[in-house]
Amino acid sequence: MVSEHQTTFDETIAADEKIEPRDWMPDAYRNTLIRQIAQHAHSEVIGMQPEGNWITRAPTLLRKAILIAKVQDEAGHGLYLYSAAETLGVSRDELQEMLHSGRHKYSSIFNYPTLSWADIGVIGWLVDGAAIVNQIMLQGASYGPYARAMVRICKEESFHARQGYAILMTLAKGTDEQRQMLQDAVDRWWWPALMMFGPHDSESTHTEQSMDWKIKRMSNDDLRQLYVDQTVPQGEYLGITFPDPDLHFDEESGHWRFGEIDWDEFWAVVTGDGPMNRERVAHKKKAWEDGAWVREAATAYAVKHAAETAKVA
Ligand code: 3HC
């Protein structure tokens, strides 16, 4: 016998309306959202490391200022998303522990090193570009706080992608050495960017259920294809080539067809054995530990302030 709660939940999803924090929801829906939103937040925070690595080495003061603004945005995205996750009844400390212990993931893309300034441009163009494709879709997610966080984040992501592409336009019009630096970065980041969209739909653990619940509105493979179709022409404009001999435009379908992802590499990186996984998590843990005194001071102040306010009232 389907409960009244379940019926109301199903009708809300079917009507394309939002589930809000105080609404009844199946535990499995809640847990899938905690998993995805928390890992999304973890990705934003860990994602500050690869780009942060170049703040002190930006080629001009203007580029340094832009990169600082972008990295700061990513921290803010993480905070929005942790706040959205907290509406589901989980604490930020619990989520940090899940990340630090390896029980929560973060996006595979952030486990690759940033070897040159061109990487910073390619991350803006390819990585934030992939995030935009995914996050525009998530603006339609059935869980209200998540969908609304995406609206704000997508506005800032477009600045991230534009600033990255502007860096690459400079390099593409520069010296042979700058053009080679650009091509080398594309060669290293193209396939990891395609991996951001997850395994094939046929291999995906969560896609079918997440689409039934309208958390996901498009599948991993459909989003990946949308991304490739919009990105390849941008690369052609830059004068770069993509490291995929199978990449070609299919007139009949109107899509860019591309080669097979190295799924052994994907799962190795996802399960912790990528080029930078250990460094990324160790750095994150140290930052959390180093920041403990700030959290303690802020909590102590809040308790003292509340006590003084209560006395006055
Ligand atoms: N990296 C790490 N883990 C991945 C992954 C990736 N690229 N792709 C899939 N996985 C994991 C999933 O988390 C899942 O593991 P879990 O059950 O332990 O969580 C498993 O592989 C199976 O994958 P599924 O496709 O079944 O999982 P999902 O339905 O959750 O789809 C997803 C994966 C497409 C990443 C989805 O979770 C999603 O859309 N998440 C929100 C967006 C997000 O997290 N983006 C990360 C980048 S954020 C970013 O780029 C910030 C920007 O400002 C630069």
Coordinates of C-alpha atoms and ligand atoms in Angstrom, one line a residue:
M1 CA 0.0 0.0 0.0
V2 CA 1.6 3.3 -1.1
S3 CA 1.6 5.8 1.7
E4 CA 0.0 9.2 1.3
H5 CA 3.4 10.7 1.7
Q6 CA 4.8 8.7 -1.2
T7 CA 1.9 9.6 -3.4
T8 CA 2.3 13.3 -2.6
F9 CA 6.1 13.0 -3.3
D10 CA 5.5 11.2 -6.6
E11 CA 2.8 13.7 -7.7
T12 CA 5.2 16.6 -7.0
I13 CA 8.0 15.1 -9.0
A14 CA 5.6 14.2 -11.9
A15 CA 4.3 17.8 -11.9
D16 CA 7.9 19.1 -12.2
E17 CA 7.6 20.9 -9.0
K18 CA 10.3 21.2 -6.3
I19 CA 10.8 19.1 -3.2
E20 CA 11.7 21.4 -0.3
P21 CA 13.6 20.6 2.9
R22 CA 10.5 20.3 5.1
D23 CA 8.7 18.0 2.6
W24 CA 8.5 14.3 3.2
M25 CA 10.9 12.4 0.9
P26 CA 12.0 8.8 0.6
D27 CA 15.2 8.0 2.5
A28 CA 16.8 6.8 -0.7
Y29 CA 16.1 10.2 -2.4
R30 CA 17.5 12.1 0.6
N31 CA 20.7 9.9 0.6
T32 CA 21.2 10.2 -3.2
L33 CA 21.0 14.0 -2.8
I34 CA 23.4 14.1 0.1
R35 CA 25.9 11.9 -1.8
Q36 CA 25.7 14.0 -5.0
I37 CA 25.5 17.5 -3.5
A38 CA 28.3 16.7 -1.0
Q39 CA 30.6 15.3 -3.7
H40 CA 29.8 18.3 -5.9
A41 CA 30.8 20.6 -3.0
H42 CA 33.9 18.5 -2.3
S43 CA 34.8 18.9 -6.0
E44 CA 34.5 22.7 -5.8
V45 CA 36.8 22.9 -2.7
I46 CA 39.4 20.4 -3.9
G47 CA 39.2 22.1 -7.3
M48 CA 40.8 25.2 -5.8
Q49 CA 44.1 23.4 -5.5
P50 CA 45.2 22.9 -9.2
E51 CA 44.4 26.6 -10.1
G52 CA 45.6 28.0 -6.7
N53 CA 49.0 26.5 -7.7
W54 CA 49.4 29.2 -10.3
I55 CA 48.2 32.3 -8.4
T56 CA 51.8 33.3 -7.5
R57 CA 53.0 32.6 -11.0
A58 CA 50.4 34.3 -13.1
P59 CA 52.1 36.2 -16.0
T60 CA 50.5 39.6 -15.2
L61 CA 48.9 41.4 -12.3
L62 CA 45.6 41.4 -14.2
R63 CA 45.7 37.6 -14.7
K64 CA 46.6 37.1 -11.0
A65 CA 43.6 39.2 -10.0
I66 CA 41.3 37.3 -12.3
L67 CA 42.6 33.9 -11.1
I68 CA 42.2 34.9 -7.4
A69 CA 38.6 35.9 -8.1
K70 CA 37.9 32.6 -9.8
V71 CA 39.4 30.4 -7.1
Q72 CA 37.6 32.5 -4.5
D73 CA 34.3 31.8 -6.4
E74 CA 35.0 28.1 -6.3
A75 CA 35.2 28.3 -2.5
G76 CA 31.9 30.1 -2.5
H77 CA 30.3 27.4 -4.7
G78 CA 31.5 24.8 -2.2
L79 CA 29.8 26.7 0.7
Y80 CA 26.5 27.1 -1.2
L81 CA 26.5 23.4 -1.9
Y82 CA 27.4 22.3 1.6
S83 CA 24.6 24.6 2.8
A84 CA 22.2 22.8 0.4
A85 CA 23.4 19.4 1.7
E86 CA 22.9 20.6 5.3
T87 CA 19.2 21.2 4.5
L88 CA 19.0 17.4 4.2
G89 CA 19.9 16.9 7.8
V90 CA 23.7 16.2 7.5
S91 CA 26.4 18.3 9.2
R92 CA 29.3 19.9 7.4
D93 CA 31.7 18.2 9.8
E94 CA 30.2 14.8 8.9
L95 CA 30.7 15.6 5.2
Q96 CA 34.3 16.7 5.7
E97 CA 34.9 13.4 7.5
M98 CA 33.4 11.5 4.6
L99 CA 35.7 13.2 2.2
H100 CA 38.9 12.9 4.4
S101 CA 38.2 9.2 5.1
G102 CA 37.7 8.4 1.4
R103 CA 34.1 7.4 1.8
H104 CA 33.1 10.4 -0.4
K105 CA 34.4 11.2 -3.8
Y106 CA 35.2 14.4 -5.6
S107 CA 35.5 14.9 -9.4
S108 CA 38.3 12.9 -11.0
I109 CA 39.4 16.0 -13.0
F110 CA 41.1 17.6 -10.0
N111 CA 43.6 14.8 -9.6
Y112 CA 45.7 16.0 -12.6
P113 CA 48.7 18.4 -12.2
T114 CA 48.7 21.9 -13.6
L115 CA 52.1 22.0 -15.4
S116 CA 52.0 25.3 -17.2
W117 CA 50.0 28.6 -17.4
A118 CA 48.2 27.2 -20.4
D119 CA 46.6 24.6 -18.0
I120 CA 44.9 27.5 -16.2
G121 CA 43.3 28.6 -19.5
V122 CA 42.4 25.1 -20.5
I123 CA 40.8 24.4 -17.1
G124 CA 38.6 27.5 -17.5
W125 CA 37.7 26.5 -21.0
L126 CA 37.3 22.7 -20.8
V127 CA 36.7 21.9 -17.1
D128 CA 34.5 24.9 -16.2
G129 CA 32.9 24.4 -19.6
A130 CA 32.0 20.8 -18.7
A131 CA 30.8 21.9 -15.3
I132 CA 28.5 24.5 -17.0
V133 CA 26.9 21.9 -19.3
N134 CA 26.3 19.7 -16.2
Q135 CA 25.1 22.5 -13.9
I136 CA 22.7 24.1 -16.4
M137 CA 21.0 20.7 -16.5
L138 CA 21.0 20.6 -12.7
Q139 CA 19.1 23.9 -12.5
G140 CA 16.1 21.7 -13.3
A141 CA 16.8 19.3 -10.4
S142 CA 13.7 18.3 -8.4
Y143 CA 15.3 19.3 -5.0
G144 CA 14.7 23.1 -4.5
P145 CA 17.9 24.1 -2.6
Y146 CA 20.1 22.3 -5.1
A147 CA 18.4 23.7 -8.2
R148 CA 18.6 27.2 -6.8
A149 CA 22.3 26.9 -5.9
M150 CA 22.9 26.0 -9.5
V151 CA 21.3 29.2 -10.8
R152 CA 23.8 31.3 -8.8
I153 CA 26.7 29.1 -9.6
C154 CA 26.1 29.0 -13.3
K155 CA 26.2 32.8 -13.5
E156 CA 29.7 32.7 -12.0
E157 CA 30.8 29.7 -14.1
S158 CA 30.3 31.6 -17.3
F159 CA 32.9 34.2 -16.1
H160 CA 35.2 31.2 -15.3
A161 CA 34.9 29.7 -18.8
R162 CA 35.3 33.1 -20.5
Q163 CA 38.4 34.1 -18.6
G164 CA 39.9 30.7 -19.5
Y165 CA 39.2 31.0 -23.2
A166 CA 40.6 34.6 -23.1
I167 CA 43.9 33.2 -21.8
L168 CA 43.9 30.6 -24.6
M169 CA 43.2 33.3 -27.3
T170 CA 46.3 35.2 -26.1
L171 CA 48.4 32.0 -26.4
A172 CA 46.9 31.0 -29.7
K173 CA 47.9 34.4 -31.2
G174 CA 51.3 34.3 -29.5
T175 CA 54.7 32.7 -30.3
D176 CA 55.2 29.2 -31.5
E177 CA 56.3 28.3 -28.0
Q178 CA 53.1 29.7 -26.5
R179 CA 51.0 27.8 -29.1
Q180 CA 52.9 24.6 -28.3
M181 CA 52.2 25.2 -24.6
L182 CA 48.5 25.5 -25.4
Q183 CA 48.4 22.3 -27.5
D184 CA 50.3 20.4 -24.8
A185 CA 47.7 21.4 -22.2
V186 CA 44.8 20.4 -24.5
D187 CA 46.5 17.1 -25.1
R188 CA 46.6 16.4 -21.3
W189 CA 43.2 17.8 -20.3
W190 CA 40.8 16.7 -23.1
W191 CA 40.2 13.1 -22.1
P192 CA 40.0 13.8 -18.3
A193 CA 37.4 16.5 -19.1
L194 CA 35.2 13.9 -20.9
M195 CA 35.6 11.7 -17.8
M196 CA 33.9 14.4 -15.7
F197 CA 30.5 13.3 -17.0
G198 CA 30.9 9.9 -15.5
P199 CA 30.7 6.3 -16.8
H200 CA 28.6 5.3 -19.8
D201 CA 24.9 5.2 -19.0
S202 CA 25.0 1.4 -19.2
E203 CA 27.7 1.4 -16.5
S204 CA 26.1 4.1 -14.3
T205 CA 25.0 3.1 -10.8
H206 CA 22.7 6.0 -10.2
T207 CA 21.6 7.6 -13.5
E208 CA 18.3 5.7 -14.1
Q209 CA 17.0 6.3 -10.6
S210 CA 18.3 9.9 -10.5
M211 CA 16.5 10.6 -13.7
D212 CA 13.3 9.0 -12.4
W213 CA 13.5 11.4 -9.4
K214 CA 14.4 14.3 -11.8
I215 CA 17.6 15.0 -9.9
K216 CA 19.4 14.4 -13.2
R217 CA 17.5 15.7 -16.3
M218 CA 20.0 14.3 -18.8
S219 CA 22.1 11.2 -18.8
N220 CA 25.9 11.1 -18.6
D221 CA 26.4 10.2 -22.2
D222 CA 23.9 12.8 -23.5
L223 CA 25.6 15.5 -21.5
R224 CA 29.0 14.4 -22.7
Q225 CA 27.8 14.5 -26.4
L226 CA 26.3 18.0 -25.9
Y227 CA 29.6 19.1 -24.4
V228 CA 31.7 17.7 -27.3
D229 CA 29.4 19.2 -29.9
Q230 CA 29.8 22.7 -28.5
T231 CA 33.5 22.4 -27.5
V232 CA 35.1 21.1 -30.7
P233 CA 34.3 24.2 -32.8
Q234 CA 35.7 26.4 -30.1
G235 CA 38.9 24.4 -30.3
E236 CA 39.0 24.7 -34.0
Y237 CA 38.7 28.5 -33.6
L238 CA 41.8 28.4 -31.4
G239 CA 43.7 26.5 -34.0
I240 CA 44.3 23.5 -31.7
T241 CA 43.9 19.8 -32.5
F242 CA 42.2 17.3 -30.1
P243 CA 44.1 14.2 -29.1
D244 CA 41.5 11.8 -30.6
P245 CA 42.1 10.3 -34.0
D246 CA 38.5 9.1 -34.1
L247 CA 37.1 12.6 -33.6
H248 CA 35.0 13.5 -36.7
F249 CA 31.8 15.3 -37.6
D250 CA 28.9 13.0 -38.5
E251 CA 26.8 14.8 -41.1
E252 CA 23.9 12.4 -40.7
S253 CA 23.5 12.9 -37.0
G254 CA 24.9 16.4 -36.8
H255 CA 27.1 15.3 -33.9
W256 CA 30.9 15.1 -33.4
R257 CA 31.7 11.4 -32.9
F258 CA 34.7 10.7 -30.7
G259 CA 36.8 7.8 -29.5
E260 CA 36.5 5.6 -26.4
I261 CA 37.5 6.9 -23.0
D262 CA 40.2 5.0 -21.2
W263 CA 37.9 3.6 -18.5
D264 CA 40.8 1.9 -16.7
E265 CA 42.3 5.3 -16.2
F266 CA 38.9 6.7 -15.2
W267 CA 38.3 4.1 -12.5
A268 CA 41.9 4.2 -11.3
V269 CA 41.5 8.0 -10.7
V270 CA 38.0 7.7 -9.2
T271 CA 39.2 5.1 -6.8
G272 CA 42.1 7.1 -5.5
D273 CA 45.0 6.1 -7.8
G274 CA 45.3 9.1 -10.0
P275 CA 48.4 11.4 -10.5
M276 CA 47.6 13.7 -7.6
N277 CA 44.9 12.0 -5.5
R278 CA 47.1 11.6 -2.4
E279 CA 48.4 15.2 -2.5
R280 CA 44.9 16.7 -3.0
V281 CA 43.4 14.9 0.0
A282 CA 46.5 15.4 2.2
H283 CA 46.4 19.2 1.4
K284 CA 42.7 19.3 2.1
K285 CA 43.1 17.5 5.5
K286 CA 45.9 19.9 6.5
A287 CA 43.8 22.9 5.6
W288 CA 40.9 21.5 7.7
E289 CA 43.2 20.9 10.6
D290 CA 45.0 24.3 10.3
G291 CA 41.6 26.0 10.3
A292 CA 40.3 24.3 13.4
W293 CA 41.2 27.3 15.6
V294 CA 39.1 29.6 13.3
R295 CA 36.0 27.4 13.6
E296 CA 36.5 27.1 17.4
A297 CA 36.9 30.9 17.8
A298 CA 33.8 31.6 15.6
T299 CA 31.8 29.1 17.5
A300 CA 32.9 30.5 20.9
Y301 CA 32.1 34.0 19.8
A302 CA 28.6 32.9 18.5
V303 CA 27.9 31.2 21.9
K304 CA 29.1 34.2 23.9
H305 CA 27.1 36.6 21.6
A306 CA 23.9 34.5 22.0
A307 CA 24.3 34.4 25.8
E308 CA 24.8 38.2 25.9
T309 CA 21.8 38.8 23.6
A310 CA 19.7 36.4 25.8
K311 CA 20.6 38.4 28.9
V312 CA 19.5 41.7 27.3
A313 CA 16.2 40.3 26.0
Ligands
3HC1 N1 34.8 11.7 -10.7 C1 34.6 11.1 -9.5 N2 33.6 10.1 -9.3 C2 32.8 10.0 -10.4 C3 32.9 10.6 -11.6 C4 34.0 11.5 -11.7 N3 34.1 12.2 -12.9 N4 31.9 10.2 -12.4 C5 31.2 9.3 -11.7 N5 31.7 9.1 -10.5 C6 31.3 8.2 -9.4 C7 29.9 8.6 -8.9 O1 30.0 9.5 -7.8 C8 29.5 7.2 -8.4 O2 30.1 6.9 -7.2 P1 29.4 7.0 -5.8 O3 28.2 6.0 -5.9 O4 30.4 6.5 -4.8 O5 29.0 8.4 -5.6 C9 30.0 6.3 -9.5 O6 31.1 6.9 -10.0 C10 29.0 5.9 -10.5 O7 28.7 7.0 -11.3 P2 27.2 7.5 -11.7 O8 27.2 8.0 -13.0 O9 26.3 6.3 -11.4 O10 27.0 8.6 -10.6 P3 26.1 9.9 -10.7 O11 24.7 9.5 -11.1 O12 26.3 10.6 -9.4 O13 26.8 10.8 -11.8 C11 28.0 12.8 -11.9 C12 28.1 11.3 -11.6 C13 27.7 13.1 -13.3 C14 29.4 13.4 -11.5 C15 26.9 13.4 -11.0 O14 27.2 13.0 -9.6 C16 26.8 14.9 -11.0 O15 26.3 15.5 -11.9 N6 27.3 15.6 -9.9 C17 27.1 17.0 -9.8 C18 28.2 17.8 -10.6 C19 29.6 17.5 -10.1 O16 29.8 17.0 -9.1 N7 30.5 18.0 -10.9 C20 31.9 17.8 -10.5 C21 32.7 18.9 -11.0 S1 32.4 20.4 -10.1 C22 33.3 21.5 -11.0 O17 33.8 21.2 -12.0 C23 33.5 22.8 -10.4 C24 33.8 23.9 -11.5 O18 33.7 25.1 -10.9 C25 35.2 23.8 -12.0

